[in-house]
XYZ file of C-alpha atoms in Angstrom:
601
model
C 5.666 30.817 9.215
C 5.174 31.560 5.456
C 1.690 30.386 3.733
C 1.228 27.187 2.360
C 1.026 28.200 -1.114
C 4.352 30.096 -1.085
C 6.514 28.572 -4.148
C 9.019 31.388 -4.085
C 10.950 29.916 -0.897
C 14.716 29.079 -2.194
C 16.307 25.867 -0.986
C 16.090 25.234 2.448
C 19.432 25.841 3.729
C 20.731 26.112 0.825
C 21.096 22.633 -0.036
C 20.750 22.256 -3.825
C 22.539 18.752 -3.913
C 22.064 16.546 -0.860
C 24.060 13.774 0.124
C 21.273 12.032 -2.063
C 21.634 14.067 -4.961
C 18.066 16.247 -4.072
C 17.151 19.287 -3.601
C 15.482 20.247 -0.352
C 12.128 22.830 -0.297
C 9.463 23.355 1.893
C 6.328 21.553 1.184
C 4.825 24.528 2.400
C 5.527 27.429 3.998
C 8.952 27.874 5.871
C 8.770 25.656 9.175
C 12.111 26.302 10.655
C 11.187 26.304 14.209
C 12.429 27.426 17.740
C 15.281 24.999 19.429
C 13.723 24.434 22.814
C 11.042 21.577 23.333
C 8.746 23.905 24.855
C 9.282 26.520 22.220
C 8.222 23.924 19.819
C 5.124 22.563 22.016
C 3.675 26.156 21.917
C 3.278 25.610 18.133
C 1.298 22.220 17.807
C -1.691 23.705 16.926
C 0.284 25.401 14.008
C 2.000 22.835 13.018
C -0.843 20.322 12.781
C -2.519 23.313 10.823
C 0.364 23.635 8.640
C 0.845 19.709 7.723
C -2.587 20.068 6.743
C -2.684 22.658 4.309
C 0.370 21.726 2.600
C -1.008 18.470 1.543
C -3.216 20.066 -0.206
C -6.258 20.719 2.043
C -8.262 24.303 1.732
C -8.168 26.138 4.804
C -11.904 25.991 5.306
C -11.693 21.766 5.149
C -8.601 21.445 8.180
C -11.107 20.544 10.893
C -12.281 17.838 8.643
C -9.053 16.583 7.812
C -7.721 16.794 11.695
C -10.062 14.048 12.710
C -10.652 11.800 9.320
C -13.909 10.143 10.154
C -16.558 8.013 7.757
C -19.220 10.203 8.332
C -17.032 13.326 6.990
C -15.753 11.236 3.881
C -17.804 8.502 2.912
C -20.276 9.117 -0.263
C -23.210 7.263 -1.556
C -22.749 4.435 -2.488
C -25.227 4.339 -5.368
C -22.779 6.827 -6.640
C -20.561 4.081 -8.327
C -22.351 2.372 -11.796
C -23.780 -0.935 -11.208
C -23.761 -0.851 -7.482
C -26.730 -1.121 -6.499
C -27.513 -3.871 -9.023
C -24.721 -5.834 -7.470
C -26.122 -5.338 -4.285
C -29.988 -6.208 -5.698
C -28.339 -9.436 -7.071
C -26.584 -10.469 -3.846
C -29.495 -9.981 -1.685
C -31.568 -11.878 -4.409
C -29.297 -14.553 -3.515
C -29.264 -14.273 0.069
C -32.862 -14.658 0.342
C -33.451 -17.242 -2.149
C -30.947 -19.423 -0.489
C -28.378 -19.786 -3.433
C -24.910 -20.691 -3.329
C -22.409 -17.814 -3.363
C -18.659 -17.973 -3.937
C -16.344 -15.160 -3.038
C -13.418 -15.052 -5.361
C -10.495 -13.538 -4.094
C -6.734 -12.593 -5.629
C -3.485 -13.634 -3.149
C -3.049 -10.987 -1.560
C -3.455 -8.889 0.849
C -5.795 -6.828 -0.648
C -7.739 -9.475 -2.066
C -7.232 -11.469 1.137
C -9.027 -8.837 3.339
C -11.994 -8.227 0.090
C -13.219 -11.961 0.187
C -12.548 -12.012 3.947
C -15.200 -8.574 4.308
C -17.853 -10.281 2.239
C -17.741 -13.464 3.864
C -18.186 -12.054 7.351
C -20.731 -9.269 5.973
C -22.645 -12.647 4.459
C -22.399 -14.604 7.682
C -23.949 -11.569 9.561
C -26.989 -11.582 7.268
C -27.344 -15.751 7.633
C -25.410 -16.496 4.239
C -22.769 -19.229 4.671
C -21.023 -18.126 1.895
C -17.713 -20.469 0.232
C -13.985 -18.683 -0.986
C -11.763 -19.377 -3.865
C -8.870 -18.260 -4.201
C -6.286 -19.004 -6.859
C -2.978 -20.626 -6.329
C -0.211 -17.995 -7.535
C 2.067 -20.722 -9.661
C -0.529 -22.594 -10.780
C -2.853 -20.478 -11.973
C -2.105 -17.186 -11.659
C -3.773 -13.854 -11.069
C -7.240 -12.911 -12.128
C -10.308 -15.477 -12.323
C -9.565 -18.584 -14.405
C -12.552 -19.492 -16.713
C -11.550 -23.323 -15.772
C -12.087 -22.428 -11.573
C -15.673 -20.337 -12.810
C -16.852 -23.017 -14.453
C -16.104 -25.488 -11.893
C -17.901 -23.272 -8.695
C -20.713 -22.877 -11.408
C -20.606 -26.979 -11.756
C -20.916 -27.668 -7.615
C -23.342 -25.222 -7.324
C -22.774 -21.650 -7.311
C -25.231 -19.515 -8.890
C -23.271 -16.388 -7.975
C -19.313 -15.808 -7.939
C -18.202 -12.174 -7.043
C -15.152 -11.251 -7.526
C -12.940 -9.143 -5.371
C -9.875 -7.562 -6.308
C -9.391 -9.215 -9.792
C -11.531 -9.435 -13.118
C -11.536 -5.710 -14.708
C -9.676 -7.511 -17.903
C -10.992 -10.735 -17.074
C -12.813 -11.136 -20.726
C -11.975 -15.186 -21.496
C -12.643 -15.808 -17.782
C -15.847 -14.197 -17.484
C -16.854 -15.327 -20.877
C -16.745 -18.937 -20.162
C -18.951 -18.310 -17.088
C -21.451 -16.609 -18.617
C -21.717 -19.652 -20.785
C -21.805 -21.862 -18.029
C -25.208 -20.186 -16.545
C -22.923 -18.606 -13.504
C -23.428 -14.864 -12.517
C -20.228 -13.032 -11.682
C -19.809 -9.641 -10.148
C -16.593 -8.080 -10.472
C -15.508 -5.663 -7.318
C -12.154 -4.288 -8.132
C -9.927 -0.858 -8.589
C -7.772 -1.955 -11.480
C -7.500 -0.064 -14.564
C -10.053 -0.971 -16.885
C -10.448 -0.631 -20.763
C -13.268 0.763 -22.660
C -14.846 -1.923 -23.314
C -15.643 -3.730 -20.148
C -16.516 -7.645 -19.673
C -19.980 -8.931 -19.632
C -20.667 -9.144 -16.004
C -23.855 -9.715 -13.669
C -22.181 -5.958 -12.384
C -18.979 -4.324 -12.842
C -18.460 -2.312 -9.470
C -14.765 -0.474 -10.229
C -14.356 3.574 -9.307
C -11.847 3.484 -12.137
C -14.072 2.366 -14.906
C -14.111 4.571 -17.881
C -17.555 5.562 -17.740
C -17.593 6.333 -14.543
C -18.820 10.039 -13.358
C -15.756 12.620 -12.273
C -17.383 11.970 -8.435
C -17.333 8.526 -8.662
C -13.943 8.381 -10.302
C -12.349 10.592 -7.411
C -12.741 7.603 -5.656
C -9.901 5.633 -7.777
C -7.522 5.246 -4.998
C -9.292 3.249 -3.199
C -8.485 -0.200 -3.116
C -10.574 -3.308 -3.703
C -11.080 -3.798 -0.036
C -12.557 -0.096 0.181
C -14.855 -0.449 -2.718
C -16.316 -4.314 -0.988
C -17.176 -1.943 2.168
C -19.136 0.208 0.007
C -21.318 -2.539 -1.223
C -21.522 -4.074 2.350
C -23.075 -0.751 2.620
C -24.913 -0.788 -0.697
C -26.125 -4.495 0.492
C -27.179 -3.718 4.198
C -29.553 -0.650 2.771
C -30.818 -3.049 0.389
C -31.755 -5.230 2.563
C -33.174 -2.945 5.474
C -35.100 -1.024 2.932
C -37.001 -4.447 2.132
C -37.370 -5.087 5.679
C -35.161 -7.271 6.496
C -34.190 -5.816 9.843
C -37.538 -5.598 11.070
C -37.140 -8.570 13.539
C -33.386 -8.943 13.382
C -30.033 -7.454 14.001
C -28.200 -5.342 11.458
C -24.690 -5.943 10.632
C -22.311 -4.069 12.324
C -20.414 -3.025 9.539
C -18.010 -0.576 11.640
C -16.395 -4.153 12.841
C -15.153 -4.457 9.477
C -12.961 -1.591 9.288
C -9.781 -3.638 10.712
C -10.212 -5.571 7.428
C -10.223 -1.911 5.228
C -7.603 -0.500 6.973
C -4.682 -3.604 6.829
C -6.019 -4.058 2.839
C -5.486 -0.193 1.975
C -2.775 0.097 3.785
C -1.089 -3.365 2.394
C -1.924 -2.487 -1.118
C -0.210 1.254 -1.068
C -3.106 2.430 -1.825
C -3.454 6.904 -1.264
C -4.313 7.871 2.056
C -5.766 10.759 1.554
C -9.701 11.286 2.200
C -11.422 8.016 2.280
C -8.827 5.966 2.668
C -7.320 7.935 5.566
C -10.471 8.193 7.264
C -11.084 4.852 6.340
C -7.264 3.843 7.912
C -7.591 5.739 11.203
C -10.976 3.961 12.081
C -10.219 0.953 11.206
C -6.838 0.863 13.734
C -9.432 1.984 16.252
C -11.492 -1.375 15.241
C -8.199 -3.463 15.531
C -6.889 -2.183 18.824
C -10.320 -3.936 19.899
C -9.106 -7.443 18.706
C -12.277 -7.950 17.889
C -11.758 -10.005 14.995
C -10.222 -13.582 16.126
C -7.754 -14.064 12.822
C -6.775 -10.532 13.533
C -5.905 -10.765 16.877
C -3.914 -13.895 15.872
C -1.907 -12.263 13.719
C -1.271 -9.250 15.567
C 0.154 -12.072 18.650
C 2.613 -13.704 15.820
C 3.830 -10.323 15.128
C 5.183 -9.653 18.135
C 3.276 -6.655 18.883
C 3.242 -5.366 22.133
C 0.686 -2.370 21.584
C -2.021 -1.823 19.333
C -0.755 -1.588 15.636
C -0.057 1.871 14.066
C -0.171 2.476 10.297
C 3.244 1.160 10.010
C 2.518 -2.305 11.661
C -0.097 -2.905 8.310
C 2.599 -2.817 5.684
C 5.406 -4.145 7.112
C 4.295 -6.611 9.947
C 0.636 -7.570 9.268
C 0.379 -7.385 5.709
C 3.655 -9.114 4.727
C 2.706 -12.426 7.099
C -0.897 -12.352 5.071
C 0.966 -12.120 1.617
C 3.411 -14.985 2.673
C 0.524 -17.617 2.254
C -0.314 -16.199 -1.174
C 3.468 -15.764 -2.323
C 4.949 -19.139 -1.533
C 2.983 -21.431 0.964
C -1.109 -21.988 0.740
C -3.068 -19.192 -0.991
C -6.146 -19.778 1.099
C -4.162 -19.323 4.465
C -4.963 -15.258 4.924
C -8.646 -15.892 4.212
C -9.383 -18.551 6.506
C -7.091 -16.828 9.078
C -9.253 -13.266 8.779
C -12.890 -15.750 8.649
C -11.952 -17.990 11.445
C -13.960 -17.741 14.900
C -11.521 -20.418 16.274
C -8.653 -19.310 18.567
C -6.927 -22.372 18.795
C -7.161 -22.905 14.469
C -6.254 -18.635 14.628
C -3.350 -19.332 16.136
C -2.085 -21.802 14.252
C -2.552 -19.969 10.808
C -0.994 -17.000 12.252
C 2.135 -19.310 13.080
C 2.147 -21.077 10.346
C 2.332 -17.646 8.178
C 4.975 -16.278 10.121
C 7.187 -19.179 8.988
C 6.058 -18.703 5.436
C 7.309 -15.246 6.089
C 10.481 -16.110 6.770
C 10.857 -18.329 3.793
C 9.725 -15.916 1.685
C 12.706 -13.387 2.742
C 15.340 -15.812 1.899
C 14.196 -16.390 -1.093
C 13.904 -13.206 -2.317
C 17.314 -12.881 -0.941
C 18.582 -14.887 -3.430
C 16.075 -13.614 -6.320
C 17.382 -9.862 -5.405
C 20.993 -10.501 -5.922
C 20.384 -12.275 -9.165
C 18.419 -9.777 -10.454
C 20.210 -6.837 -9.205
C 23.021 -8.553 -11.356
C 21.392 -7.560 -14.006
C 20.712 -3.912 -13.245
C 24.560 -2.194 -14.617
C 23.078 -3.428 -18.462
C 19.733 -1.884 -17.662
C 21.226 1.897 -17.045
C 20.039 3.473 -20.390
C 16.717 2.359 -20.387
C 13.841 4.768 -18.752
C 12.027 1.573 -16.948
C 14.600 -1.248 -15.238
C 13.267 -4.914 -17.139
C 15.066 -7.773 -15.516
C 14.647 -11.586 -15.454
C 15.442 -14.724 -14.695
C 14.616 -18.954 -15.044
C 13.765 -20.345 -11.870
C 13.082 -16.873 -10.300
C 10.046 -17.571 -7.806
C 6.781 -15.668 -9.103
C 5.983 -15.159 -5.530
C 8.658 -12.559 -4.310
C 9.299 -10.735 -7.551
C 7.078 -7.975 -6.859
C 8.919 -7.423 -3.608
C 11.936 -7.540 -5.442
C 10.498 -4.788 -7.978
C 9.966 -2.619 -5.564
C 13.595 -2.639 -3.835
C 14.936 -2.302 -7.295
C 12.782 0.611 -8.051
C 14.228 2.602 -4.711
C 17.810 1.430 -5.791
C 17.643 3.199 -9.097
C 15.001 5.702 -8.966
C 13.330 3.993 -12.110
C 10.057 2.015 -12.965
C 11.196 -1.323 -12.332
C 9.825 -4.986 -13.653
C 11.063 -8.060 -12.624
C 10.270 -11.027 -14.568
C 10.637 -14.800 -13.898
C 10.856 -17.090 -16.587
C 9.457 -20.944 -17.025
C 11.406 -22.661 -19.507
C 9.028 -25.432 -20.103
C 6.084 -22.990 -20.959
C 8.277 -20.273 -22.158
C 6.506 -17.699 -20.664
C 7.329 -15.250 -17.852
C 5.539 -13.493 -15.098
C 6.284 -10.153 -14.328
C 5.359 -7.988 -11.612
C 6.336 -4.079 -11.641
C 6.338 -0.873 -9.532
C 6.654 2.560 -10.550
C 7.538 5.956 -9.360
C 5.636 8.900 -8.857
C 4.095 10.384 -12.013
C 4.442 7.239 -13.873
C 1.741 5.603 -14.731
C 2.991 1.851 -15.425
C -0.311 0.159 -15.040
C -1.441 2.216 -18.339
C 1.477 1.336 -20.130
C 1.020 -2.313 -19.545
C -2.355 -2.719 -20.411
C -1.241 -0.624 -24.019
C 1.832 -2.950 -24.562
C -1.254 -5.794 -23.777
C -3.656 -4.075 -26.118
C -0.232 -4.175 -29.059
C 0.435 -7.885 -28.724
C 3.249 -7.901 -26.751
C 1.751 -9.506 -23.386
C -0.061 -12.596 -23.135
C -1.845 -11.064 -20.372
C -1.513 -7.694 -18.109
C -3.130 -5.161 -16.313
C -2.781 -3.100 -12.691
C -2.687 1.037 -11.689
C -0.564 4.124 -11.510
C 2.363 2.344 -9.323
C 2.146 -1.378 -9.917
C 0.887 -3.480 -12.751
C 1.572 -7.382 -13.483
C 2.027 -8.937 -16.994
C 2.280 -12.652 -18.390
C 4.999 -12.207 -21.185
C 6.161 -14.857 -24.138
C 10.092 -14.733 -23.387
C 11.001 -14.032 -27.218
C 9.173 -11.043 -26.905
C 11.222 -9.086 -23.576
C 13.368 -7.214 -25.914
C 10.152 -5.350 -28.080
C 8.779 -5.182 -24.737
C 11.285 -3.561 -23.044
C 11.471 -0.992 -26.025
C 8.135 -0.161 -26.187
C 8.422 0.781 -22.307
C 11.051 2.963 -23.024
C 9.415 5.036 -26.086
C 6.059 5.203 -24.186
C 7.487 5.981 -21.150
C 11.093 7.494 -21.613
C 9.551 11.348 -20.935
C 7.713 10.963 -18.221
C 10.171 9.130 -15.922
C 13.011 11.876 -17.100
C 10.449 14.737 -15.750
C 9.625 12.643 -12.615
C 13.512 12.609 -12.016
C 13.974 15.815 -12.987
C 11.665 16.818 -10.237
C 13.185 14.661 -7.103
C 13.042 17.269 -4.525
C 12.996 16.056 -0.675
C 9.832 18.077 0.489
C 10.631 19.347 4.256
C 7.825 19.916 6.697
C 10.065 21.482 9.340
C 13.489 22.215 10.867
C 14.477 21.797 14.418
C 17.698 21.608 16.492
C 18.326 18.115 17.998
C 16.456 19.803 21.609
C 13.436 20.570 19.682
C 13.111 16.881 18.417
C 11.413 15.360 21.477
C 8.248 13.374 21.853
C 5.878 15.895 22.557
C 6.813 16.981 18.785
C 6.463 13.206 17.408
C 2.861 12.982 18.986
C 1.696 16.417 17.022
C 3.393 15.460 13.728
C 1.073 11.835 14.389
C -1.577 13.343 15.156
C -1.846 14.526 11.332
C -1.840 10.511 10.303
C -2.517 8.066 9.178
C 0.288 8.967 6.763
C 0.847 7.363 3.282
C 1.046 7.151 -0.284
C -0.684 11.050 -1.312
C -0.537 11.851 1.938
C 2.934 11.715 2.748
C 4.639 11.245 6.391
C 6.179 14.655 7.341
C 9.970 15.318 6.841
C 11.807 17.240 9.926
C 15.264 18.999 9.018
C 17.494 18.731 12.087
C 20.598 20.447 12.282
C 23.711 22.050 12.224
C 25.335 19.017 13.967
C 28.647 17.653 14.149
C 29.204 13.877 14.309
C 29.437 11.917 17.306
C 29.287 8.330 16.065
C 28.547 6.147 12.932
C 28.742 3.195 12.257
C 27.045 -0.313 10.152
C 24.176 -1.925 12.775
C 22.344 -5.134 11.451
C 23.113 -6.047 7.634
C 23.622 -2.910 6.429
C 21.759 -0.044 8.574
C 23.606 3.284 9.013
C 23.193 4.218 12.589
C 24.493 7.612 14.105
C 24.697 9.886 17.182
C 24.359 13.679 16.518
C 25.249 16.624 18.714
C 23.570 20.251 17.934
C 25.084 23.838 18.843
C 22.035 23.726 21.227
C 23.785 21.415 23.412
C 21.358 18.879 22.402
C 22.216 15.092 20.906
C 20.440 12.574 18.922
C 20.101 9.448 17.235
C 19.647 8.355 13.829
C 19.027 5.450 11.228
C 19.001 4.670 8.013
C 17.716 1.584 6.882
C 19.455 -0.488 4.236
C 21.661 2.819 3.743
C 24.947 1.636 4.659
C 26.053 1.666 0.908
C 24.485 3.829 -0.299
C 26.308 7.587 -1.245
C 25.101 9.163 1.631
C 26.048 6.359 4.206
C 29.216 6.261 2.683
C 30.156 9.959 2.717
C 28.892 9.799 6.749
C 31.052 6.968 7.526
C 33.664 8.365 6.223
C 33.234 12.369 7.047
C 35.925 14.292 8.599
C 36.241 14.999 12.543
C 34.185 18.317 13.263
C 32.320 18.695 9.292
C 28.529 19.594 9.883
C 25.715 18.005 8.580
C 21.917 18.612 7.931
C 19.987 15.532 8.922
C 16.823 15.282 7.273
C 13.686 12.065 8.124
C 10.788 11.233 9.909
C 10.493 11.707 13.757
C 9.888 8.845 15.355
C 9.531 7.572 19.183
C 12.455 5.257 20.448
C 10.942 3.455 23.172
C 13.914 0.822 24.019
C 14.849 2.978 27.051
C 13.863 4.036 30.475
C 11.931 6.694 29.317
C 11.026 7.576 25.278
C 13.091 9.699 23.305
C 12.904 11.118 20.089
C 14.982 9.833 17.187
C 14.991 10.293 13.628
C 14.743 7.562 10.833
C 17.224 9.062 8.177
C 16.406 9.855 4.949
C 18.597 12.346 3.868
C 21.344 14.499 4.288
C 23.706 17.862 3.080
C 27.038 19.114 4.142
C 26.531 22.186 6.347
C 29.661 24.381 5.589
């Protein structure tokens, strides 16, 4: 196997135009390995080693990375400016017996923030109350109007969690109603910052470069590091003389489903932080948690994957179009019987939810054929609902390779909501705050790969141009440099289990630290065909004698699913995906989830 940092490797295989239109490389070294199982199994120490490096790791931090733990990853949290006086201020609260609100956003994220406090606050004897917003009424970020009102029924203290980096009017009008706030987020910030009881954000400008490395993590990451920040506060006043300390470990179920959820990078904290907190939820320790691992339909303990697209999406249903308060009671309750009912109840809100983004995906994919010369997709719509649009960003943004925004419109107000995602090495959330700072958003904010705006409809056409002249370089170099980064090659006999388990054991994998890619191949075609809506699904057979199965999700229309259905008796193909374990039969097999793939004479 070649080093890591080799760059001179040509294409792998020669494939300079996939079925995809990419080019395939080696994210490392060259990785094309031997065709047998066992031949493979021999090299799992390498591999592991290898998957490693090339994301980035220096050889003398692998062990580290092998086993992501807390204790190898987590700083100080007295690190981050105004920690510790948030922390100072909450106990101050705690002991005095005041009234604290959390204030959460919708969604998962800010679900699992407010949820983390409140149980952190129950374990220290503080009852503490939640508010969080309702999405179509009013929006994301604190609303001065709901400050005030906590502030008028008794709350001394309001943190927020997840939401109030821009928050200027908001916290403003608290301030003036004799309220502290303290703002826990990870949004972008400005340079000038709102006046706050404590501002605790790793991507404030004034942060330190340490602290700042921390920027990926999300809002759920930085509450743990004040439940930390608060617990040492606390025992170093001697609070825990005659009592229990929290166990804050037992909140790591909450870190991992909001990181996860939220896209934020797994790499260092955040993986470390991932891969102990699925530990924490295969316990089903937490009631809500447990709840809502039943109404998935789980039958195992949840992997990484089971956070985004099973967990998480049930929690964001309550938020996107049913009750907004649904995912914090569900992750606070001690109840079964109430558990289980939440957990239900957001499963059905789930399904609603898909259908109508059904119908808000094929409107605004309408629109896309008048969007192909601008650098970032803009689309929108009256009657569009606010709750699924980010979802619908997102799909758009994989369909066309493009920043995307999706917008929907209120005719009585005449104002739209917009909700955006980006691709890698665009930085939309900077861009929207800018077209904010201009004049051309009512409101708007977010990071690197999705950002949310409040937009006057008269003004989507400037907007829309401004995009494109801030933005129209970067997302032709980010296109320019689509590659499909391969891990390693096999023949269809070396994809078996035993592989699957060593390319897991490098997870939790995410965004920065990406799942790894296997190459598998020459092999002719056995069988294709359209499963489900529109799923590719196909049957392989290698010159090793060996055969295997394939899918491609949502790929059915696509270029590459079309030149597969359609491919001559006998042509060969390169197969390119992640490994992953079909367990359906008598015994598991190996199969891959299709990505990619290139003509192989």
């Amino acid at each position: 196997m070649a080093s890591a940092s080799d760059t001179s490797l040509p294409p792998v295989f020669g494939v300079t135009q996939s079925l995809s239109g990419k080019e395939w490389s080696w994210r490392g070294g060259n990785m094309e390995l031997g065709q047998s199982a066992a031949e493979v199994g021999s090299l799992s120490n390498d591999i592991l080693t290898q998957l490693i490096l090339s994301r980035g790791v220096s050889p003398d931090d692998v062990e580290r990375h092998k086993t992501p733990t807390l204790r190898g990853f987590l700083p100080d949290p007295s690190i981050f400016n105004d920690m510790d006086n948030a922390a100072e201020r909450i106990v101050q609260a705690v002991l005095a017996g005041e009234k604290i609100t959390v204030y959460g956003d919708y969604d998962v994220d800010g679900a699992t923030s407010a949820a983390l406090l409140i149980r952190l606050l129950r374990m220290i004897g503080c009852d503490a109350d939640y508010y969080i917003p309702d999405r179509l009424l009013e929006g994301y970020g604190p609303s001065g109007e709901a400050l005030v009102k906590l502030a008028q029924t008794g709350s001394s203290l309001i943190v927020t969690v997840d939401c109030g980096a821009m928050a200027y009017e908001a916290l403003r009008m608290a301030r003036e109603a004799g309220v502290d706030v303290i703002v826990v987020d990870h949004h972008k910030c400005a340079t000038e910052l709102p006046k706050t009881a404590a501002m605790v954000n790793p991507n404030r400008l004034d942060e330190t470069n340490e602290a700042a490395s921390f920027g990926h993590l999300a809002a759920v990451g930085v509450a743990f590091l004040l439940a930390i920040a608060i617990t040492r506060t606390l025992r170093n006043s001697g609070h825990f003389a005659d009592r229990k300390e929290p166990d804050l470990m037992s909140l790591l179920d909450l870190v991992a489903l909001g990181t996860v959820a939220d896209v934020a990078a797994l790499h260092g904290l955040n993986r470390a932080f991932v891969a102990q907190g699925l530990k924490v939820m295969s316990q089903r320790r937490n009631t809500g948690m447990a709840a809502l691992i039943d109404a998935s339909r789980l039958k195992r303990a949840p992997v990484c994957s089971d956070l985004g697209f099973a967990l998480g999406p049930r929690i964001n249903a309550g938020g996107r179009v049913g009750e907004s308060t649904l995912g914090v009671r569900l992750l606070t309750t001690e109840d079964p019987d109430e558990a289980h009912m939440i957990a239900a109840q957001l499963s059905q809100l789930n399904e609603e939810r898909r259908a109508i983004e059904a119908e808000v995906q094929e409107a605004a994919e309408a629109q896309i054929a008048s969007q192909h010369n601008r650098a970032v997709v803009v689309v929108s719509g009256e009657g569009w609902h606010p709750g699924v649009i980010g979802i619908v960003a997102g799909r758009i943004k994989e369909k066309t390779g493009k920043p995307s925004i999706v917008i929907a419109l209120d005719r009585e107000t005449g104002e739209g909501k917009g909700s955006g995602r980006s691709i890698s090495g665009v930085d939309l959330g900077a861009a929207i705050i800018a077209a904010r700072e201009e004049g051309l958003l009512v409101a708007g904010g977010g990071h690197a790969m999705a950002a949310g705006l409040t937009i006057k409809a008269d003004m989507l056409d400037a907007f829309a141009d401004k995009l494109d002249d801030r933005l129209s370089i970067a997302v032709s170099r980010a296109q320019a440099s689509q590659t499909l980064k391969l891990d390693l090659a096999v023949a269809p006999r070396g994809l078996h289990p035993s592989l699957v388990e060593t390319l897991e054991e490098g997870g939790p994998y995410g965004i920065g630290w990406p799942g790894p890619k296997v190459a598998v191949g020459p092999v002719h075609l056995i069988k294709a065909d359209i499963v489900g809506t529109d799923h590719l699904r196909v049957i392989v057979g290698g010159q090793d004698g060996g055969s295997l199965k394939a899918i491609a999700f949502r790929a059915a229309e696509t270029d590459m699913g079309q030149a597969i259905l359609h491919a001559a008796k006998g042509r060969k193909l390169w197969l390119a995906g992640r490994a992953k374990i079909d367990d359906w039969g008598s015994r598991p097999a190996a199969e891959l989830h299709l990505e990619d793939a290139a003509w192989a004479d």
